Short mmCIF file of C-alpha atoms in Angstrom, two decimals:
data_model
loop_
_atom_site.label_atom_id
_atom_site.label_comp_id
_atom_site.label_asym_id
_atom_site.label_seq_id
_atom_site.Cartn_x
_atom_site.Cartn_y
_atom_site.Cartn_z
CA MET A 937 128.00 93.01 109.38
CA PHE A 938 124.09 93.44 108.06
CA ASP A 939 122.08 91.53 105.79
CA SER A 940 125.47 89.24 104.08
CA SER A 941 125.99 92.13 101.84
CA TYR A 942 127.03 95.28 104.26
CA TYR A 943 129.91 96.39 107.06
CA PHE A 944 128.71 99.11 108.90
CA ILE A 945 130.60 101.15 110.91
CA ASP A 946 127.92 102.75 113.80
CA ARG A 947 129.97 102.87 117.38
CA ARG A 948 126.74 105.19 118.63
CA ASN A 949 124.74 102.99 116.80
CA THR A 950 122.64 106.37 115.71
CA PHE A 951 121.09 104.59 112.50
CA ARG A 952 119.45 101.97 112.41
CA LYS A 953 120.95 99.74 110.05
CA PRO A 954 118.02 97.90 107.43
CA VAL A 955 116.92 102.53 106.60
CA ILE A 956 120.31 102.17 105.19
CA ALA A 957 120.78 99.00 103.22
CA LYS A 958 117.08 100.31 101.72
CA HIS A 959 118.96 102.80 99.80
CA ILE A 960 122.15 101.53 98.57
CA PHE A 961 121.88 100.16 94.85
CA PHE A 962 124.48 97.49 95.00
CA HIS A 963 124.91 94.46 95.56
CA PRO A 964 127.51 91.61 96.71
CA GLY A 965 127.70 90.05 92.27
CA ASP A 966 126.48 93.19 90.76
CA THR A 967 127.58 94.27 87.78
CA TYR A 968 128.84 98.21 88.55
CA ASN A 969 126.54 100.52 86.39
CA ARG A 970 126.12 104.80 86.90
CA THR A 971 122.32 103.89 87.15
CA ALA A 972 122.46 102.60 91.14
CA HIS A 973 125.61 104.98 92.01
CA ASN A 974 123.71 107.69 91.31
CA GLN A 975 120.45 106.06 92.66
CA THR A 976 122.48 105.93 96.30
CA ILE A 977 124.62 108.94 96.33
CA SER A 978 120.86 110.66 95.84
CA HIS A 979 119.18 108.99 98.51
CA LEU A 980 121.06 109.51 101.20
CA VAL A 981 121.76 112.34 100.72
CA ASN A 982 118.27 113.18 100.52
CA LEU A 983 117.17 111.36 103.42
CA ASN A 984 118.19 114.81 104.85
CA SER A 985 120.58 113.30 107.53
CA TRP A 986 123.58 113.98 106.34
CA LYS A 987 125.65 116.71 106.15
CA PHE A 988 128.74 114.73 104.15
CA VAL A 989 127.74 111.74 101.75
CA LYS A 990 130.77 110.11 100.27
CA ASN A 991 132.06 107.27 97.87
CA ASN A 992 134.57 105.97 96.79
CA PHE A 993 135.33 102.64 95.44
CA VAL A 994 139.11 99.88 95.53
CA ASP A 995 139.77 96.81 94.22
CA SER A 996 138.63 94.73 96.84
CA LYS A 997 141.04 92.38 99.15
CA GLU A 998 139.17 88.95 98.44
CA VAL A 999 137.53 88.48 95.49
CA PRO A 1000 139.81 89.04 92.21
CA ASN A 1001 138.38 91.96 89.94
CA ALA A 1002 135.99 92.97 91.80
CA LEU A 1003 135.20 96.58 93.35
CA ASP A 1004 134.53 97.03 97.16
CA VAL A 1005 132.39 100.46 97.75
CA TYR A 1006 132.74 102.53 101.15
CA TYR A 1007 130.18 105.36 101.58
CA TYR A 1008 131.64 107.79 104.05
CA LEU A 1009 128.37 109.83 105.62
CA THR A 1010 128.83 112.78 108.23
CA PRO A 1011 125.87 113.52 109.98
CA LEU A 1012 123.74 116.64 110.04
CA PRO A 1013 123.17 118.15 113.77
CA LYS A 1014 120.69 116.72 115.40
CA LYS A 1015 119.31 119.28 116.41
CA SER A 1016 118.52 122.52 114.93
CA LEU A 1017 116.94 125.46 115.74
CA ARG A 1018 115.95 129.12 112.97
CA VAL A 1019 114.75 132.26 113.96
CA GLU A 1020 112.97 133.97 111.10
CA LEU A 1021 111.79 137.95 110.41
CA LEU A 1022 109.74 138.95 108.21
CA GLY A 1023 108.60 142.10 106.74
CA LYS A 1024 105.45 141.90 104.83
CA MET A 1025 104.28 144.90 102.28
CA ALA A 1026 101.02 144.53 100.28
CA SER A 1027 98.71 146.73 98.86
CA VAL A 1028 96.01 146.12 101.66
CA TYR A 1029 98.28 144.97 104.74
CA ASN A 1030 101.56 145.85 105.99
CA GLY A 1031 103.43 144.38 109.04
CA THR A 1032 105.95 141.87 110.04
CA GLU A 1033 106.19 138.14 111.46
CA VAL A 1034 108.06 136.34 113.33
CA ASN A 1035 108.65 132.50 113.10
CA VAL A 1036 111.01 130.23 115.13
CA ASN A 1037 111.64 126.52 113.58
CA TRP A 1038 113.27 123.84 115.89
CA THR A 1039 114.37 120.78 113.91
CA LEU A 1040 114.98 117.18 115.29
CA ARG A 1041 116.65 115.40 113.16
CA ASN A 1042 116.78 110.69 113.01
CA ALA A 1043 114.15 111.56 115.73
CA PHE A 1044 113.98 107.19 115.78
CA LYS A 1045 117.30 106.52 114.54
CA GLY A 1046 115.19 106.38 110.65
CA ALA A 1047 116.18 109.65 109.56
CA GLU A 1048 113.05 110.65 110.45
CA GLN A 1049 112.67 113.89 110.63
CA LEU A 1050 110.51 116.02 113.95
CA SER A 1051 109.84 119.98 113.82
CA PHE A 1052 107.92 122.28 115.79
CA ASN A 1053 107.36 126.11 114.72
CA VAL A 1054 106.30 128.48 117.41
CA PHE A 1055 104.85 131.57 114.73
CA GLY A 1056 103.35 135.60 115.34
CA GLY A 1057 102.23 138.12 113.37
CA TYR A 1058 101.37 141.31 113.54
CA GLU A 1059 99.60 144.00 109.65
CA THR A 1060 98.13 146.88 109.88
CA GLN A 1061 95.53 147.73 107.13
CA THR A 1062 96.58 149.91 104.29
CA GLY A 1063 94.60 150.45 101.89
CA GLY A 1064 90.65 148.32 100.46
CA ASN A 1065 87.89 149.03 100.28
CA ALA A 1066 86.47 147.23 103.86
CA ASP A 1067 87.37 148.12 107.43
CA LEU A 1068 87.64 146.15 109.03
CA ASN A 1069 89.29 147.92 111.87
CA SER A 1070 92.52 148.94 110.41
CA SER A 1071 94.44 146.03 112.16
CA TYR A 1072 94.96 142.35 113.06
CA TYR A 1073 97.19 139.90 115.20
CA ARG A 1074 97.51 136.05 114.53
CA TYR A 1075 100.08 133.48 116.17
CA GLY A 1076 100.24 129.64 116.55
CA MET A 1077 102.13 126.54 116.26
CA GLU A 1078 102.75 123.62 113.70
CA ALA A 1079 104.14 120.19 114.02
CA THR A 1080 104.93 117.75 111.90
CA LEU A 1081 106.71 114.21 112.04
CA THR A 1082 107.88 113.03 108.53
CA PHE A 1083 109.05 109.41 107.85
CA PRO A 1084 110.93 108.72 104.84
CA ARG A 1085 109.29 106.18 103.55
CA ILE A 1086 105.55 104.17 103.05
CA LEU A 1087 103.46 103.77 106.53
CA SER A 1088 100.52 101.32 105.08
CA PRO A 1089 99.32 98.35 106.71
CA PHE A 1090 99.86 96.65 103.51
CA GLY A 1091 103.59 96.48 103.33
CA SER A 1092 106.32 98.58 102.48
CA ILE A 1093 105.20 100.25 99.01
CA ASN A 1094 107.93 102.45 96.74
CA PRO A 1095 106.20 104.19 94.30
CA SER A 1096 109.49 105.12 92.37
CA ARG A 1097 112.88 103.41 93.02
CA ARG A 1098 114.24 106.84 91.68
CA PHE A 1099 112.54 109.59 94.61
CA ILE A 1100 112.04 108.34 98.22
CA PRO A 1101 108.44 108.72 99.48
CA LYS A 1102 108.14 110.25 102.25
CA THR A 1103 104.98 109.96 105.09
CA TYR A 1104 103.44 112.97 107.50
CA VAL A 1105 101.93 113.79 110.04
CA LYS A 1106 100.81 117.15 110.85
CA GLY A 1107 98.92 119.07 113.30
CA ARG A 1108 98.48 123.07 113.18
CA TYR A 1109 96.44 125.15 115.96
CA GLU A 1110 96.13 129.45 114.85
CA PHE A 1111 94.43 132.24 116.86
CA LEU A 1112 93.56 135.62 114.59
CA ASN A 1113 92.16 138.81 115.94
CA ARG A 1114 90.99 141.06 114.50
CA ARG A 1115 90.72 143.03 116.46
CA LYS A 1116 86.65 144.47 117.21
CA ALA A 1117 85.29 142.90 113.80
CA TYR A 1118 86.24 138.75 114.84
CA THR A 1119 88.07 136.24 116.25
CA LEU A 1120 88.91 133.01 114.88
CA ASN A 1121 90.25 129.92 116.07
CA SER A 1122 91.75 127.04 114.03
CA ILE A 1123 93.10 123.68 115.05
CA ALA A 1124 94.34 121.20 111.32
CA LEU A 1125 95.46 117.75 111.33
CA ASP A 1126 96.53 115.62 108.45
CA TYR A 1127 98.30 112.39 107.79
CA GLY A 1128 98.99 111.61 103.97
CA TYR A 1129 102.00 111.59 101.33
CA ILE A 1130 104.47 112.64 98.82
CA TRP A 1131 106.20 111.01 96.24
CA GLN A 1132 107.80 112.00 93.27
CA GLU A 1133 107.10 110.10 90.12
CA SER A 1134 109.01 111.71 88.31
CA GLU A 1135 110.75 115.50 87.52
CA GLU A 1136 107.84 116.10 86.61
CA LYS A 1137 105.05 115.14 88.76
CA GLN A 1138 104.68 115.19 92.07
CA HIS A 1139 101.30 113.79 94.20
CA ASP A 1140 100.11 114.85 97.84
CA LEU A 1141 97.38 111.80 99.22
CA ALA A 1142 95.66 113.41 102.34
CA LEU A 1143 94.44 110.24 103.73
CA MET A 1144 92.45 112.62 106.60
CA GLU A 1145 92.77 116.35 106.89
CA ILE A 1146 90.69 117.37 109.59
CA THR A 1147 89.95 120.57 109.76
CA TYR A 1148 88.00 123.02 113.07
CA VAL A 1149 87.50 125.91 113.04
CA GLN A 1150 85.86 128.06 114.58
CA PRO A 1151 84.45 131.58 115.22
CA LYS A 1152 83.40 134.07 118.06
CA GLY A 1153 83.19 137.97 118.93
CA ILE A 1154 81.78 138.80 115.52
CA SER A 1155 81.75 143.00 116.30
CA GLU A 1156 77.94 145.16 115.07
CA ASN A 1157 80.28 146.37 112.45
CA TYR A 1158 81.21 143.95 110.88
CA GLN A 1159 77.92 142.56 110.31
CA ARG A 1160 76.49 145.06 108.84
CA GLN A 1161 79.64 144.83 106.38
CA MET A 1162 78.63 141.38 105.33
CA ASP A 1163 75.43 142.63 104.00
CA THR A 1164 76.99 144.53 101.20
CA ILE A 1165 80.09 143.07 100.95
CA PRO A 1166 79.58 139.27 100.41
CA ALA A 1167 82.72 137.67 100.85
CA LEU A 1168 83.35 138.84 104.39
CA ARG A 1169 81.30 136.58 105.35
CA HIS A 1170 82.37 133.09 103.72
CA ALA A 1171 85.52 134.94 106.47
CA ILE A 1172 84.37 133.56 108.77
CA ASP A 1173 81.77 130.61 108.07
CA PRO A 1174 82.22 128.36 110.56
CA GLN A 1175 83.95 124.64 109.51
CA PHE A 1176 84.75 121.51 110.65
CA THR A 1177 85.64 118.79 107.72
CA ILE A 1178 86.95 115.69 107.56
CA GLY A 1179 87.90 113.54 104.13
CA PRO A 1180 90.64 112.68 102.22
CA ASN A 1181 92.76 115.27 99.75
CA TYR A 1182 94.59 115.19 96.53
CA ASN A 1183 97.24 117.48 95.28
CA PHE A 1184 98.68 117.11 91.70
CA THR A 1185 101.26 119.18 90.78
CA PHE A 1186 103.55 119.17 86.90
CA GLN A 1187 106.36 121.13 86.19
CA ASN A 1188 109.21 121.14 83.71
CA THR A 1189 110.66 124.31 84.52
CA MET A 1190 114.20 122.48 85.72
CA LYS A 1191 114.67 121.51 81.97
CA GLN A 1192 116.74 124.58 80.10
CA HIS A 1193 116.35 123.11 76.31
CA LEU A 1194 112.91 124.13 76.40
CA LYS A 1195 111.60 127.25 74.93
CA ASN A 1196 108.18 127.21 76.55
CA THR A 1197 107.38 125.75 79.94
CA PHE A 1198 104.57 124.97 81.38
CA TYR A 1199 103.88 124.63 85.78
CA PHE A 1200 100.02 122.54 86.76
CA LYS A 1201 98.88 122.92 90.11
CA GLY A 1202 95.59 120.68 90.50
CA ASN A 1203 93.55 119.55 93.70
CA LEU A 1204 91.09 117.35 94.25
CA ASP A 1205 89.15 117.89 98.11
CA LEU A 1206 86.81 115.77 99.37
CA SER A 1207 86.79 116.18 102.97
CA GLY A 1208 83.06 118.15 104.06
CA ASN A 1209 80.58 115.24 102.43
CA ILE A 1210 79.99 113.39 105.17
CA LEU A 1211 76.08 113.27 105.48
CA VAL A 1212 74.89 114.20 109.37
#
């Protein structure tokens, strides 16, 4: 029994009870309505922890003219490994890339998701005016921890009952070797929130975004090309930025009755505005 409302059968104590109860929108004494029904199923599915979500309404044995609802949740495998091999074809570079992604679901018994991605690739130049020494390779890794709620010192925040907000922590490292042109080491750290206001509107607020980029080994040939192609200079600019970043996405492409659909993505980046 939990919160005088819910009975849980979870003999292995796989999930924390408050986490599941938060996403059930039926309470004792409520009149049945389709909105609460759909929201509960949608939230349980979008926690990304269960392979199947089923529910069943039965006549209550204790209260006359009432229903009890049962939810049957079949967990997804706790761990998964995915390997992707990509082939890239473009007007300037062609090559291959491999990605290995390892995912740990329900990491802390609250439907959190921890993932590690290791990647590497090689591309060779097949066009373009600038000779960048014909090829390059890169490799790196990215770690992401996602919580299905807003983690805030100001208490529980839920922008919308219809959709599940998420808190994310990301870390990324990448090494790029453009052979005899230059090498780049880059590190990025992010902490922020993603929430959906409606089917059309999505917000992504990175409260803290730290980016560090350090070029090395710039060849004399590349130095000469920078004098005639200014864009090449910006590709190797050292960077160290700290600050928030906000993305807003609007799209109505999912509405089939519209003759014309609209997609918009806007970005507001306030990093790099620190005086030193």
